[in-house]
mmCIF file of C-alpha atoms in Angstrom:
data_model
loop_
_atom_site.group_PDB
_atom_site.id
_atom_site.type_symbol
_atom_site.label_atom_id
_atom_site.label_comp_id
_atom_site.label_asym_id
_atom_site.label_seq_id
_atom_site.Cartn_x
_atom_site.Cartn_y
_atom_site.Cartn_z
ATOM 1 C CA UNK A 28 85.326 161.666 80.899
ATOM 2 C CA UNK A 29 84.252 159.060 83.470
ATOM 3 C CA UNK A 30 82.831 161.726 85.783
ATOM 4 C CA UNK A 31 80.857 163.211 82.916
ATOM 5 C CA UNK A 32 79.556 159.739 82.113
ATOM 6 C CA UNK A 33 78.507 159.140 85.731
ATOM 7 C CA UNK A 34 76.593 162.425 85.936
ATOM 8 C CA UNK A 35 74.770 161.749 82.668
ATOM 9 C CA UNK A 36 73.962 158.105 83.421
ATOM 10 C CA UNK A 37 72.716 158.965 86.923
ATOM 11 C CA UNK A 38 70.477 161.740 85.562
ATOM 12 C CA UNK A 39 69.059 159.429 82.901
ATOM 13 C CA UNK A 40 68.415 156.653 85.414
ATOM 14 C CA UNK A 41 66.729 159.100 87.788
ATOM 15 C CA UNK A 42 64.399 160.210 84.977
ATOM 16 C CA UNK A 43 63.739 156.586 84.074
ATOM 17 C CA UNK A 44 62.894 155.733 87.669
ATOM 18 C CA UNK A 45 60.556 158.709 87.905
ATOM 19 C CA UNK A 46 58.805 157.677 84.687
ATOM 20 C CA UNK A 47 58.092 154.140 85.879
ATOM 21 C CA UNK A 48 56.968 155.151 89.384
ATOM 22 C CA UNK A 49 55.493 158.598 89.968
ATOM 23 C CA UNK A 50 55.127 159.259 86.253
ATOM 24 C CA UNK A 51 52.782 156.307 85.752
ATOM 25 C CA UNK A 52 50.863 156.418 89.027
ATOM 26 C CA UNK A 53 50.321 160.140 89.607
ATOM 27 C CA UNK A 54 47.593 161.547 87.303
ATOM 28 C CA UNK A 55 49.128 165.024 87.683
ATOM 29 C CA UNK A 56 52.705 164.003 86.946
ATOM 30 C CA UNK A 57 54.824 165.727 84.338
ATOM 31 C CA UNK A 58 54.842 162.542 82.266
ATOM 32 C CA UNK A 59 51.058 162.739 81.819
ATOM 33 C CA UNK A 60 51.413 166.226 80.338
ATOM 34 C CA UNK A 61 53.792 165.169 77.574
ATOM 35 C CA UNK A 62 51.958 164.908 74.220
ATOM 36 C CA UNK A 63 51.841 161.465 72.630
ATOM 37 C CA UNK A 64 53.748 162.571 69.535
ATOM 38 C CA UNK A 65 56.742 163.489 71.694
ATOM 39 C CA UNK A 66 57.045 160.109 73.439
ATOM 40 C CA UNK A 67 58.902 158.280 70.650
ATOM 41 C CA UNK A 68 61.505 161.042 70.051
ATOM 42 C CA UNK A 69 62.117 161.174 73.811
ATOM 43 C CA UNK A 70 62.459 157.394 73.977
ATOM 44 C CA UNK A 71 65.033 157.412 71.170
ATOM 45 C CA UNK A 72 66.838 160.424 72.624
ATOM 46 C CA UNK A 73 67.237 158.851 76.061
ATOM 47 C CA UNK A 74 68.488 155.637 74.470
ATOM 48 C CA UNK A 75 71.148 157.504 72.489
ATOM 49 C CA UNK A 76 72.216 159.418 75.597
ATOM 50 C CA UNK A 77 72.667 156.117 77.433
ATOM 51 C CA UNK A 78 74.911 154.927 74.615
ATOM 52 C CA UNK A 79 76.873 158.177 74.844
ATOM 53 C CA UNK A 80 77.305 157.766 78.607
ATOM 54 C CA UNK A 81 78.508 154.197 78.053
ATOM 55 C CA UNK A 82 81.060 155.385 75.507
ATOM 56 C CA UNK A 83 82.326 158.068 77.870
ATOM 57 C CA UNK A 84 82.671 155.471 80.639
ATOM 58 C CA UNK A 85 84.832 153.269 78.421
ATOM 59 C CA UNK A 86 86.951 156.233 77.358
ATOM 60 C CA UNK A 87 87.553 157.326 80.951
ATOM 61 C CA UNK A 88 88.006 153.881 82.481
ATOM 62 C CA UNK A 89 91.794 154.079 82.652
ATOM 63 C CA UNK A 90 91.716 157.331 84.643
ATOM 64 C CA UNK A 91 88.763 156.759 87.015
ATOM 65 C CA UNK A 92 88.010 153.054 87.240
ATOM 66 C CA UNK A 93 85.458 153.135 90.093
ATOM 67 C CA UNK A 94 83.615 156.103 88.629
ATOM 68 C CA UNK A 95 83.522 154.455 85.223
ATOM 69 C CA UNK A 96 82.269 151.178 86.709
ATOM 70 C CA UNK A 97 79.493 152.984 88.582
ATOM 71 C CA UNK A 98 78.489 154.749 85.395
ATOM 72 C CA UNK A 99 78.499 151.473 83.466
ATOM 73 C CA UNK A 100 76.217 150.002 86.113
ATOM 74 C CA UNK A 101 73.683 152.794 85.627
ATOM 75 C CA UNK A 102 73.973 152.427 81.861
ATOM 76 C CA UNK A 103 73.479 148.661 81.912
ATOM 77 C CA UNK A 104 70.445 149.068 84.142
ATOM 78 C CA UNK A 105 68.910 151.695 81.872
ATOM 79 C CA UNK A 106 69.655 149.836 78.653
ATOM 80 C CA UNK A 107 68.242 146.676 80.229
ATOM 81 C CA UNK A 108 64.985 148.495 80.958
ATOM 82 C CA UNK A 109 64.892 149.756 77.385
ATOM 83 C CA UNK A 110 65.456 146.243 76.025
ATOM 84 C CA UNK A 111 62.653 144.901 78.228
ATOM 85 C CA UNK A 112 60.216 147.584 77.072
ATOM 86 C CA UNK A 113 61.188 146.960 73.446
ATOM 87 C CA UNK A 114 60.541 143.220 73.760
ATOM 88 C CA UNK A 115 57.219 143.903 75.466
ATOM 89 C CA UNK A 116 56.198 146.183 72.601
ATOM 90 C CA UNK A 117 57.113 143.488 70.083
ATOM 91 C CA UNK A 118 54.736 141.115 71.840
ATOM 92 C CA UNK A 119 51.999 143.707 72.339
ATOM 93 C CA UNK A 120 48.796 142.807 70.552
ATOM 94 C CA UNK A 121 49.737 139.134 70.250
ATOM 95 C CA UNK A 122 47.867 136.964 72.759
ATOM 96 C CA UNK A 123 49.636 133.895 74.032
ATOM 97 C CA UNK A 124 48.016 130.506 73.339
ATOM 98 C CA UNK A 125 45.108 129.958 75.716
ATOM 99 C CA UNK A 126 45.143 133.527 77.008
ATOM 100 C CA UNK A 127 41.709 134.315 75.534
ATOM 101 C CA UNK A 128 38.661 132.281 74.578
ATOM 102 C CA UNK A 129 36.878 133.188 71.373
ATOM 103 C CA UNK A 130 33.500 131.545 71.917
ATOM 104 C CA UNK A 131 31.087 130.778 74.743
ATOM 105 C CA UNK A 132 31.997 127.102 75.115
ATOM 106 C CA UNK A 133 34.309 127.606 78.095
ATOM 107 C CA UNK A 134 32.363 130.438 79.724
ATOM 108 C CA UNK A 135 30.852 129.731 83.125
ATOM 109 C CA UNK A 136 27.132 128.916 82.545
ATOM 110 C CA UNK A 137 25.991 131.441 85.141
ATOM 111 C CA UNK A 138 28.037 134.206 83.548
ATOM 112 C CA UNK A 139 26.807 133.206 80.101
ATOM 113 C CA UNK A 140 23.219 133.615 81.297
ATOM 114 C CA UNK A 141 24.050 137.041 82.745
ATOM 115 C CA UNK A 142 25.682 138.159 79.492
ATOM 116 C CA UNK A 143 22.618 136.921 77.609
ATOM 117 C CA UNK A 144 20.369 139.033 79.857
ATOM 118 C CA UNK A 145 22.576 142.108 79.426
ATOM 119 C CA UNK A 146 22.588 141.657 75.664
ATOM 120 C CA UNK A 147 18.819 141.099 75.535
ATOM 121 C CA UNK A 148 18.112 144.269 77.503
ATOM 122 C CA UNK A 149 20.366 146.154 75.095
ATOM 123 C CA UNK A 150 18.403 144.828 72.129
ATOM 124 C CA UNK A 151 21.047 142.273 71.209
ATOM 125 C CA UNK A 152 21.688 138.561 71.485
ATOM 126 C CA UNK A 153 24.654 136.310 72.140
ATOM 127 C CA UNK A 154 25.044 135.949 68.389
ATOM 128 C CA UNK A 155 26.033 139.630 68.329
ATOM 129 C CA UNK A 156 29.062 139.064 70.567
ATOM 130 C CA UNK A 157 32.461 139.902 69.116
ATOM 131 C CA UNK A 158 35.260 138.156 71.001
ATOM 132 C CA UNK A 159 38.452 140.143 71.277
ATOM 133 C CA UNK A 160 41.410 141.047 73.514
ATOM 134 C CA UNK A 161 41.753 143.779 76.134
ATOM 135 C CA UNK A 162 43.882 146.022 73.946
ATOM 136 C CA UNK A 163 41.191 146.044 71.239
ATOM 137 C CA UNK A 164 38.006 146.149 73.264
ATOM 138 C CA UNK A 165 38.001 149.910 73.786
ATOM 139 C CA UNK A 166 38.181 150.612 70.068
ATOM 140 C CA UNK A 167 34.639 149.592 69.127
ATOM 141 C CA UNK A 168 33.280 153.132 69.266
ATOM 142 C CA UNK A 169 35.845 154.155 66.641
ATOM 143 C CA UNK A 170 34.441 151.811 64.017
ATOM 144 C CA UNK A 171 31.892 152.864 61.438
ATOM 145 C CA UNK A 172 28.964 150.960 62.947
ATOM 146 C CA UNK A 173 28.877 149.857 66.577
ATOM 147 C CA UNK A 174 25.130 149.338 66.895
ATOM 148 C CA UNK A 175 25.055 145.770 65.610
ATOM 149 C CA UNK A 176 27.123 144.036 68.254
ATOM 150 C CA UNK A 177 29.106 144.198 71.464
ATOM 151 C CA UNK A 178 32.644 143.264 72.403
ATOM 152 C CA UNK A 179 33.601 140.759 75.064
ATOM 153 C CA UNK A 180 36.800 139.327 76.536
ATOM 154 C CA UNK A 181 36.673 135.830 78.002
ATOM 155 C CA UNK A 182 39.626 134.407 79.905
ATOM 156 C CA UNK A 183 39.711 131.019 81.612
ATOM 157 C CA UNK A 184 35.944 130.738 81.644
ATOM 158 C CA UNK A 185 35.204 134.230 82.954
ATOM 159 C CA UNK A 186 34.172 137.545 81.425
ATOM 160 C CA UNK A 187 36.993 140.017 82.049
ATOM 161 C CA UNK A 188 35.926 142.912 79.814
ATOM 162 C CA UNK A 189 32.787 144.166 78.080
ATOM 163 C CA UNK A 190 32.023 146.955 75.656
ATOM 164 C CA UNK A 191 28.351 147.776 75.113
ATOM 165 C CA UNK A 192 28.878 151.331 73.936
ATOM 166 C CA UNK A 193 26.060 152.866 71.882
ATOM 167 C CA UNK A 194 23.448 150.473 73.266
ATOM 168 C CA UNK A 195 20.756 151.364 75.834
ATOM 169 C CA UNK A 196 21.625 150.099 79.312
ATOM 170 C CA UNK A 197 18.919 150.241 81.960
ATOM 171 C CA UNK A 198 20.040 147.707 84.566
ATOM 172 C CA UNK A 199 23.592 148.001 85.859
ATOM 173 C CA UNK A 200 23.216 145.378 88.572
ATOM 174 C CA UNK A 201 23.772 142.557 86.100
ATOM 175 C CA UNK A 202 27.321 143.768 85.446
ATOM 176 C CA UNK A 203 27.935 143.465 89.180
ATOM 177 C CA UNK A 204 27.238 139.730 88.904
ATOM 178 C CA UNK A 205 30.307 139.157 86.725
ATOM 179 C CA UNK A 206 33.000 138.497 89.365
ATOM 180 C CA UNK A 207 36.052 138.912 87.103
ATOM 181 C CA UNK A 208 34.872 141.928 85.112
ATOM 182 C CA UNK A 209 37.784 144.357 85.156
ATOM 183 C CA UNK A 210 37.164 146.607 82.135
ATOM 184 C CA UNK A 211 33.777 148.064 81.223
ATOM 185 C CA UNK A 212 32.963 150.435 78.363
ATOM 186 C CA UNK A 213 29.506 152.026 78.405
ATOM 187 C CA UNK A 214 29.818 155.059 76.159
ATOM 188 C CA UNK A 215 26.588 156.654 74.975
ATOM 189 C CA UNK A 216 24.300 154.245 76.813
ATOM 190 C CA UNK A 217 21.801 156.726 78.260
ATOM 191 C CA UNK A 218 23.195 156.444 81.784
ATOM 192 C CA UNK A 219 22.540 159.009 84.505
ATOM 193 C CA UNK A 220 22.876 157.078 87.780
ATOM 194 C CA UNK A 221 25.711 154.587 88.325
ATOM 195 C CA UNK A 222 24.707 153.454 91.818
ATOM 196 C CA UNK A 223 23.532 150.080 90.498
ATOM 197 C CA UNK A 224 27.096 149.152 89.577
ATOM 198 C CA UNK A 225 28.758 147.325 92.474
ATOM 199 C CA UNK A 226 32.138 145.748 91.753
ATOM 200 C CA UNK A 227 35.395 145.625 93.676
ATOM 201 C CA UNK A 228 37.118 144.023 90.670
ATOM 202 C CA UNK A 229 36.364 146.799 88.188
ATOM 203 C CA UNK A 230 39.498 148.784 87.389
ATOM 204 C CA UNK A 231 38.733 150.543 84.100
ATOM 205 C CA UNK A 232 35.443 152.291 83.379
ATOM 206 C CA UNK A 233 34.482 154.416 80.392
ATOM 207 C CA UNK A 234 31.081 156.115 80.726
ATOM 208 C CA UNK A 235 31.657 158.998 78.340
ATOM 209 C CA UNK A 236 28.790 160.583 76.393
ATOM 210 C CA UNK A 237 26.118 159.924 79.019
ATOM 211 C CA UNK A 238 24.138 162.117 81.451
ATOM 212 C CA UNK A 239 26.012 161.377 84.679
ATOM 213 C CA UNK A 240 26.010 164.298 87.114
ATOM 214 C CA UNK A 241 27.543 162.822 90.272
ATOM 215 C CA UNK A 242 30.673 160.679 90.662
ATOM 216 C CA UNK A 243 29.512 159.646 94.117
ATOM 217 C CA UNK A 244 27.094 157.205 92.493
ATOM 218 C CA UNK A 245 30.170 155.111 91.672
ATOM 219 C CA UNK A 246 30.867 154.394 95.334
ATOM 220 C CA UNK A 247 30.206 150.716 94.679
ATOM 221 C CA UNK A 248 33.373 150.480 92.569
ATOM 222 C CA UNK A 249 36.139 151.654 94.931
ATOM 223 C CA UNK A 250 39.033 150.116 93.012
ATOM 224 C CA UNK A 251 38.635 151.976 89.739
ATOM 225 C CA UNK A 252 42.022 153.122 88.446
ATOM 226 C CA UNK A 253 41.098 154.441 85.007
ATOM 227 C CA UNK A 254 37.929 156.533 84.826
ATOM 228 C CA UNK A 255 36.768 158.209 81.631
ATOM 229 C CA UNK A 256 33.616 160.321 81.841
ATOM 230 C CA UNK A 257 33.849 162.805 78.996
ATOM 231 C CA UNK A 258 30.789 164.729 77.817
ATOM 232 C CA UNK A 259 28.551 164.149 80.807
ATOM 233 C CA UNK A 260 26.801 166.569 83.187
ATOM 234 C CA UNK A 261 29.433 166.718 85.893
ATOM 235 C CA UNK A 262 29.877 170.079 87.601
ATOM 236 C CA UNK A 263 32.664 168.989 89.939
ATOM 237 C CA UNK A 264 34.972 166.085 90.688
ATOM 238 C CA UNK A 265 33.424 165.513 94.110
ATOM 239 C CA UNK A 266 33.597 161.809 94.801
ATOM 240 C CA UNK A 267 36.869 161.238 92.968
ATOM 241 C CA UNK A 268 38.697 160.842 96.286
ATOM 242 C CA UNK A 269 36.848 157.577 96.915
ATOM 243 C CA UNK A 270 39.068 155.926 94.302
ATOM 244 C CA UNK A 271 42.283 155.500 96.279
ATOM 245 C CA UNK A 272 44.223 153.910 93.442
ATOM 246 C CA UNK A 273 43.177 156.248 90.635
ATOM 247 C CA UNK A 274 45.783 156.473 87.871
ATOM 248 C CA UNK A 275 44.118 158.337 85.026
ATOM 249 C CA UNK A 276 40.924 160.312 84.454
ATOM 250 C CA UNK A 277 39.328 162.253 81.633
ATOM 251 C CA UNK A 278 36.469 164.658 82.330
ATOM 252 C CA UNK A 279 36.621 166.775 79.203
ATOM 253 C CA UNK A 280 33.309 168.093 77.954
ATOM 254 C CA UNK A 281 31.834 168.584 81.429
ATOM 255 C CA UNK A 282 30.975 171.816 83.250
ATOM 256 C CA UNK A 283 33.809 171.441 85.732
ATOM 257 C CA UNK A 284 35.480 174.745 86.708
#
């Protein structure tokens, strides 16, 4: 019984380790190919198997103490990871006090002026800003009307995320002047050339529904990890190799073989 428990707990822990390392960092990993609807049943299934392995370890402790102890160690590690993830999910979507600013009062004056220029060129004003958190900022394009405002995240006096989807953007250099901008959503903004965007801080970029034909024009943003460029005019992924830390991409709707 203890040996059976050790084999099961080791296999589960190996899968868990793969999921949190290669599974999350490799865009071609098996984990990325699992449909979203299957993630919760798998999560519950692995949890129940850990409980089963723990029960087997207790049942076989009297016969194989060292084996049972090793199995219990794997089980405690795995269940600890599950408990941590569960607690993180409970807190997801709930900003801690002071984590975000919800007006322009604390924003650096220089950055405020830059945001005002960006908004003006998009046919908007600062009064159209909707302050939100990172986990909500990418959802603007899903709402019924996204042409009346733009989303912004402000943390500790700096702009950390912007969403100007569905607004015309002609000058990308202004975004480069926001030193802490990490997430940028520019869906359906009439973009064709991204060479004006220069930012080593930018990690997430969504430029879907534009007319971009060459990823090499993003050479000014070498640290992008999440790149979404659906429904553009790309014919290849040439230039993707310049992003050394790429985690996830989406090029659906392009003419890529």
